[in-house]
């Protein structure tokens, strides 16, 4: 991930400490938040990442009415000034895919080293999806530090096992449903399709897709019926 491309508009925000933000992401990458199963996962790594979040974003933590660990997922609620408005939801997942045993020496940098050089932030999760998790928090931290007060509530939900089962997301959804916590829209990972906006009346602009649904799966059972004599005719032709 190119940190300069990631913060492409950094000149518009001279008060941002890009180096500190990069180091916070790099540290998040150093935690081996690999989900295996409920019994063998090293949950201390998830605990450490969550503590890093609490320590790194004081404005978010101060504004939050609730910071809650649900299973091993994290739910943060920031109340808005207008309770009639449905909330905005920012989501990501803490877990990353494992490093294939035997490939450790093939990595340019330690996948959990959290290394930063002049061009890149290196580590497992730099693109899937700790960059988004930390980016959501960094954006909100910046806005709150500038005196921003949201009109609608903001929910941040960070799952624990998206790469495998998404039981964490299920538990988060159950908790939110039980409290009648609803979102008008949510920001999630997904398509990374960026293209020239000229065709859409936005020359010299980069355009990205806005999705109205999330990928999933559907099981369908199809049953076909036909007259019995059609079957007999098919058999006759096969043996004639």
CSV table of C-alpha atoms in Angstrom, one decimal:
chain,number,residue,atom,x,y,z
A,1,UNK,CA,0.0,0.0,0.0
A,2,UNK,CA,1.4,3.4,-1.0
A,3,UNK,CA,0.9,5.7,1.9
A,4,UNK,CA,1.2,8.8,-0.3
A,5,UNK,CA,-1.5,7.5,-2.6
A,6,UNK,CA,-3.6,6.5,0.4
A,7,UNK,CA,-3.4,10.1,1.7
A,8,UNK,CA,-3.6,11.7,-1.8
A,9,UNK,CA,-5.1,14.9,-0.4
A,10,UNK,CA,-2.7,15.3,2.5
A,11,UNK,CA,-1.7,18.8,1.3
A,12,UNK,CA,-5.3,19.9,2.0
A,13,UNK,CA,-4.8,18.9,5.7
A,14,UNK,CA,-1.4,20.2,6.8
A,15,UNK,CA,-2.4,19.5,10.4
A,16,UNK,CA,-2.4,15.8,9.8
A,17,UNK,CA,0.6,13.9,11.1
A,18,UNK,CA,1.0,11.4,8.3
A,19,UNK,CA,4.0,9.7,9.9
A,20,UNK,CA,2.1,9.1,13.1
A,21,UNK,CA,-0.9,7.8,11.2
A,22,UNK,CA,1.3,5.4,9.2
A,23,UNK,CA,3.0,4.2,12.4
A,24,UNK,CA,-0.4,3.5,14.0
A,25,UNK,CA,-1.4,1.4,11.0
A,26,UNK,CA,1.9,-0.3,11.0
A,27,UNK,CA,1.5,-1.3,14.7
A,28,UNK,CA,-2.0,-2.6,14.0
A,29,UNK,CA,-0.4,-4.9,11.3
A,30,UNK,CA,2.0,-6.3,13.9
A,31,UNK,CA,-0.7,-8.1,15.8
A,32,UNK,CA,-1.2,-11.6,14.5
A,33,UNK,CA,-5.0,-11.5,14.5
A,34,UNK,CA,-5.4,-14.8,12.6
A,35,UNK,CA,-8.6,-16.7,13.3
A,36,UNK,CA,-8.3,-20.5,13.3
A,37,UNK,CA,-11.2,-21.6,15.4
A,38,UNK,CA,-12.8,-20.6,18.7
A,39,UNK,CA,-10.5,-22.9,20.8
A,40,UNK,CA,-7.1,-22.4,19.1
A,41,UNK,CA,-7.2,-18.8,18.1
A,42,UNK,CA,-4.7,-16.6,20.0
A,43,UNK,CA,-7.3,-14.1,21.3
A,44,UNK,CA,-4.5,-12.1,23.1
A,45,UNK,CA,-3.6,-10.7,19.7
A,46,UNK,CA,-7.1,-9.4,19.3
A,47,UNK,CA,-7.1,-8.0,22.8
A,48,UNK,CA,-3.8,-6.2,22.0
A,49,UNK,CA,-5.2,-4.7,18.8
A,50,UNK,CA,-8.3,-3.5,20.6
A,51,UNK,CA,-6.2,-1.9,23.3
A,52,UNK,CA,-4.1,-0.2,20.5
A,53,UNK,CA,-7.4,1.2,19.1
A,54,UNK,CA,-8.4,2.5,22.6
A,55,UNK,CA,-5.0,4.1,23.2
A,56,UNK,CA,-4.7,5.6,19.7
A,57,UNK,CA,-8.0,7.5,19.3
A,58,UNK,CA,-8.8,9.5,22.4
A,59,UNK,CA,-11.3,11.8,20.7
A,60,UNK,CA,-13.3,8.7,19.4
A,61,UNK,CA,-13.1,7.1,22.9
A,62,UNK,CA,-14.3,10.4,24.6
A,63,UNK,CA,-17.2,10.9,22.2
A,64,UNK,CA,-18.3,7.2,22.4
A,65,UNK,CA,-21.3,6.4,24.6
A,66,UNK,CA,-20.4,2.7,24.4
A,67,UNK,CA,-17.2,0.8,23.6
A,68,UNK,CA,-18.0,-2.9,23.9
A,69,UNK,CA,-16.4,-6.2,23.1
A,70,UNK,CA,-19.0,-8.6,21.7
A,71,UNK,CA,-17.4,-12.0,21.8
A,72,UNK,CA,-14.1,-10.8,20.3
A,73,UNK,CA,-15.6,-8.3,18.0
A,74,UNK,CA,-15.6,-4.6,18.8
A,75,UNK,CA,-18.7,-2.3,18.8
A,76,UNK,CA,-18.3,1.5,19.2
A,77,UNK,CA,-21.3,3.8,19.4
A,78,UNK,CA,-21.0,7.6,19.0
A,79,UNK,CA,-24.4,9.3,19.6
A,80,UNK,CA,-25.6,12.0,17.2
A,81,UNK,CA,-27.3,15.2,18.2
A,82,UNK,CA,-30.5,14.3,16.3
A,83,UNK,CA,-31.9,10.9,17.5
A,84,UNK,CA,-34.5,11.0,14.8
A,85,UNK,CA,-31.8,10.4,12.1
A,86,UNK,CA,-30.8,6.8,11.4
A,87,UNK,CA,-27.2,6.1,12.1
A,88,UNK,CA,-24.2,5.8,9.8
A,89,UNK,CA,-22.3,2.5,10.2
A,90,UNK,CA,-18.6,2.0,9.5
A,91,UNK,CA,-17.4,-1.6,9.5
A,92,UNK,CA,-14.2,-3.7,8.9
A,93,UNK,CA,-12.7,-6.9,10.3
A,94,UNK,CA,-9.8,-7.4,12.7
A,95,UNK,CA,-8.7,-10.8,11.4
A,96,UNK,CA,-6.3,-11.5,8.6
A,97,UNK,CA,-5.6,-14.6,6.6
A,98,UNK,CA,-2.7,-16.7,7.8
A,99,UNK,CA,0.8,-16.9,6.4
A,100,UNK,CA,1.2,-20.2,4.5
A,101,UNK,CA,3.7,-22.4,6.5
A,102,UNK,CA,7.0,-22.6,4.6
A,103,UNK,CA,6.6,-19.3,2.8
A,104,UNK,CA,7.9,-17.1,5.5
A,105,UNK,CA,11.3,-16.6,3.7
A,106,UNK,CA,9.4,-15.5,0.5
A,107,UNK,CA,8.2,-12.3,2.1
A,108,UNK,CA,10.1,-9.1,1.4
A,109,UNK,CA,9.3,-8.0,5.0
A,110,UNK,CA,8.1,-9.9,8.0
A,111,UNK,CA,4.3,-10.2,7.4
A,112,UNK,CA,3.7,-9.2,11.0
A,113,UNK,CA,6.7,-6.8,11.3
A,114,UNK,CA,4.7,-3.6,10.8
A,115,UNK,CA,7.6,-2.2,8.7
A,116,UNK,CA,7.4,1.3,7.1
A,117,UNK,CA,9.8,2.5,4.5
A,118,UNK,CA,9.8,5.6,2.2
A,119,UNK,CA,7.1,4.2,0.0
A,120,UNK,CA,5.1,1.4,1.6
A,121,UNK,CA,3.6,0.1,4.9
A,122,UNK,CA,4.3,-3.6,4.9
A,123,UNK,CA,2.3,-6.3,6.5
A,124,UNK,CA,-0.5,-8.9,6.4
A,125,UNK,CA,-3.7,-6.9,6.5
A,126,UNK,CA,-2.3,-3.8,4.8
A,127,UNK,CA,-4.9,-4.2,2.1
A,128,UNK,CA,-7.3,-6.6,3.8
A,129,UNK,CA,-8.5,-4.8,5.8
A,130,UNK,CA,-6.7,-3.2,8.7
A,131,UNK,CA,-6.0,-0.2,6.4
A,132,UNK,CA,-9.8,0.4,6.3
A,133,UNK,CA,-10.3,-0.3,10.0
A,134,UNK,CA,-7.6,2.2,11.0
A,135,UNK,CA,-8.7,4.6,8.2
A,136,UNK,CA,-12.2,4.8,9.5
A,137,UNK,CA,-11.0,5.6,13.0
A,138,UNK,CA,-8.4,8.1,11.8
A,139,UNK,CA,-11.0,10.0,9.8
A,140,UNK,CA,-13.4,10.1,12.7
A,141,UNK,CA,-10.6,11.1,15.1
A,142,UNK,CA,-9.6,14.0,12.8
A,143,UNK,CA,-13.2,15.2,12.5
A,144,UNK,CA,-13.8,15.1,16.2
A,145,UNK,CA,-10.5,16.8,16.9
A,146,UNK,CA,-11.7,19.7,14.7
A,147,UNK,CA,-14.9,20.2,16.6
A,148,UNK,CA,-17.1,18.1,14.5
A,149,UNK,CA,-20.4,17.0,16.2
A,150,UNK,CA,-22.3,14.4,14.2
A,151,UNK,CA,-26.1,15.0,13.7
A,152,UNK,CA,-26.7,11.3,13.2
A,153,UNK,CA,-25.2,8.5,15.4
A,154,UNK,CA,-22.1,6.7,14.1
A,155,UNK,CA,-21.6,3.0,14.8
A,156,UNK,CA,-18.3,1.3,14.2
A,157,UNK,CA,-18.3,-2.5,14.1
A,158,UNK,CA,-15.1,-4.6,13.7
A,159,UNK,CA,-15.6,-8.4,13.3
A,160,UNK,CA,-13.3,-11.1,14.4
A,161,UNK,CA,-13.5,-13.9,11.8
A,162,UNK,CA,-14.6,-12.5,8.5
A,163,UNK,CA,-12.0,-14.5,6.6
A,164,UNK,CA,-13.5,-17.8,7.8
A,165,UNK,CA,-17.0,-17.9,9.3
A,166,UNK,CA,-18.3,-14.4,10.2
A,167,UNK,CA,-19.7,-15.6,13.5
A,168,UNK,CA,-18.5,-12.3,14.9
A,169,UNK,CA,-20.6,-10.3,12.5
A,170,UNK,CA,-23.6,-12.5,13.2
A,171,UNK,CA,-23.2,-11.8,16.9
A,172,UNK,CA,-22.8,-8.1,16.3
A,173,UNK,CA,-26.0,-8.1,14.2
A,174,UNK,CA,-27.9,-9.9,16.9
A,175,UNK,CA,-26.8,-7.4,19.5
A,176,UNK,CA,-27.7,-4.5,17.4
A,177,UNK,CA,-31.0,-5.9,16.4
A,178,UNK,CA,-31.9,-6.6,20.1
A,179,UNK,CA,-31.2,-2.9,20.8
A,180,UNK,CA,-33.0,-1.7,17.7
A,181,UNK,CA,-29.8,-0.1,16.3
A,182,UNK,CA,-30.4,0.5,12.6
A,183,UNK,CA,-28.2,2.1,10.0
A,184,UNK,CA,-29.2,4.2,7.0
A,185,UNK,CA,-26.1,3.2,5.2
A,186,UNK,CA,-22.8,1.5,5.9
A,187,UNK,CA,-19.2,1.7,4.6
A,188,UNK,CA,-17.6,-1.6,4.0
A,189,UNK,CA,-14.8,-3.2,2.0
A,190,UNK,CA,-15.7,-4.5,-1.4
A,191,UNK,CA,-15.1,-3.5,-5.0
A,192,UNK,CA,-12.0,-1.5,-5.7
A,193,UNK,CA,-13.1,-0.5,-9.2
A,194,UNK,CA,-11.8,3.0,-9.9
A,195,UNK,CA,-12.2,4.6,-13.3
A,196,UNK,CA,-12.1,7.9,-15.2
A,197,UNK,CA,-15.2,10.0,-14.5
A,198,UNK,CA,-15.3,11.7,-17.9
A,199,UNK,CA,-18.0,9.4,-19.1
A,200,UNK,CA,-20.2,10.4,-16.2
A,201,UNK,CA,-19.7,14.2,-16.6
A,202,UNK,CA,-16.7,14.4,-14.2
A,203,UNK,CA,-13.6,14.9,-16.3
A,204,UNK,CA,-10.2,14.6,-14.6
A,205,UNK,CA,-12.0,12.9,-11.6
A,206,UNK,CA,-11.7,9.4,-10.3
A,207,UNK,CA,-15.0,7.6,-9.8
A,208,UNK,CA,-15.7,4.6,-7.7
A,209,UNK,CA,-18.7,2.3,-7.5
A,210,UNK,CA,-21.4,2.8,-4.8
A,211,UNK,CA,-23.0,-0.6,-4.0
A,212,UNK,CA,-26.5,-1.2,-2.8
A,213,UNK,CA,-25.9,-4.8,-1.7
A,214,UNK,CA,-23.3,-7.2,-0.4
A,215,UNK,CA,-22.1,-10.4,-1.9
A,216,UNK,CA,-23.5,-13.6,-0.5
A,217,UNK,CA,-24.8,-16.9,-1.7
A,218,UNK,CA,-28.1,-18.5,-2.6
A,219,UNK,CA,-29.1,-22.2,-2.7
A,220,UNK,CA,-31.7,-23.1,-5.3
A,221,UNK,CA,-33.4,-26.4,-6.0
A,222,UNK,CA,-34.8,-26.7,-9.5
A,223,UNK,CA,-37.4,-29.4,-10.3
A,224,UNK,CA,-38.5,-29.9,-13.9
A,225,UNK,CA,-41.6,-32.0,-14.9
A,226,UNK,CA,-42.8,-33.1,-18.3
A,227,UNK,CA,-45.5,-35.5,-19.6
A,228,UNK,CA,-44.8,-39.2,-19.1
A,229,UNK,CA,-45.0,-40.0,-22.8
A,230,UNK,CA,-42.2,-37.5,-23.5
A,231,UNK,CA,-39.9,-39.7,-21.4
A,232,UNK,CA,-41.1,-42.9,-23.2
A,233,UNK,CA,-40.4,-41.2,-26.5
A,234,UNK,CA,-36.9,-40.2,-25.4
A,235,UNK,CA,-36.2,-43.8,-24.3
A,236,UNK,CA,-37.6,-45.2,-27.7
A,237,UNK,CA,-35.3,-42.9,-29.7
A,238,UNK,CA,-32.2,-43.9,-27.6
A,239,UNK,CA,-32.8,-47.7,-28.3
A,240,UNK,CA,-34.3,-47.5,-31.8
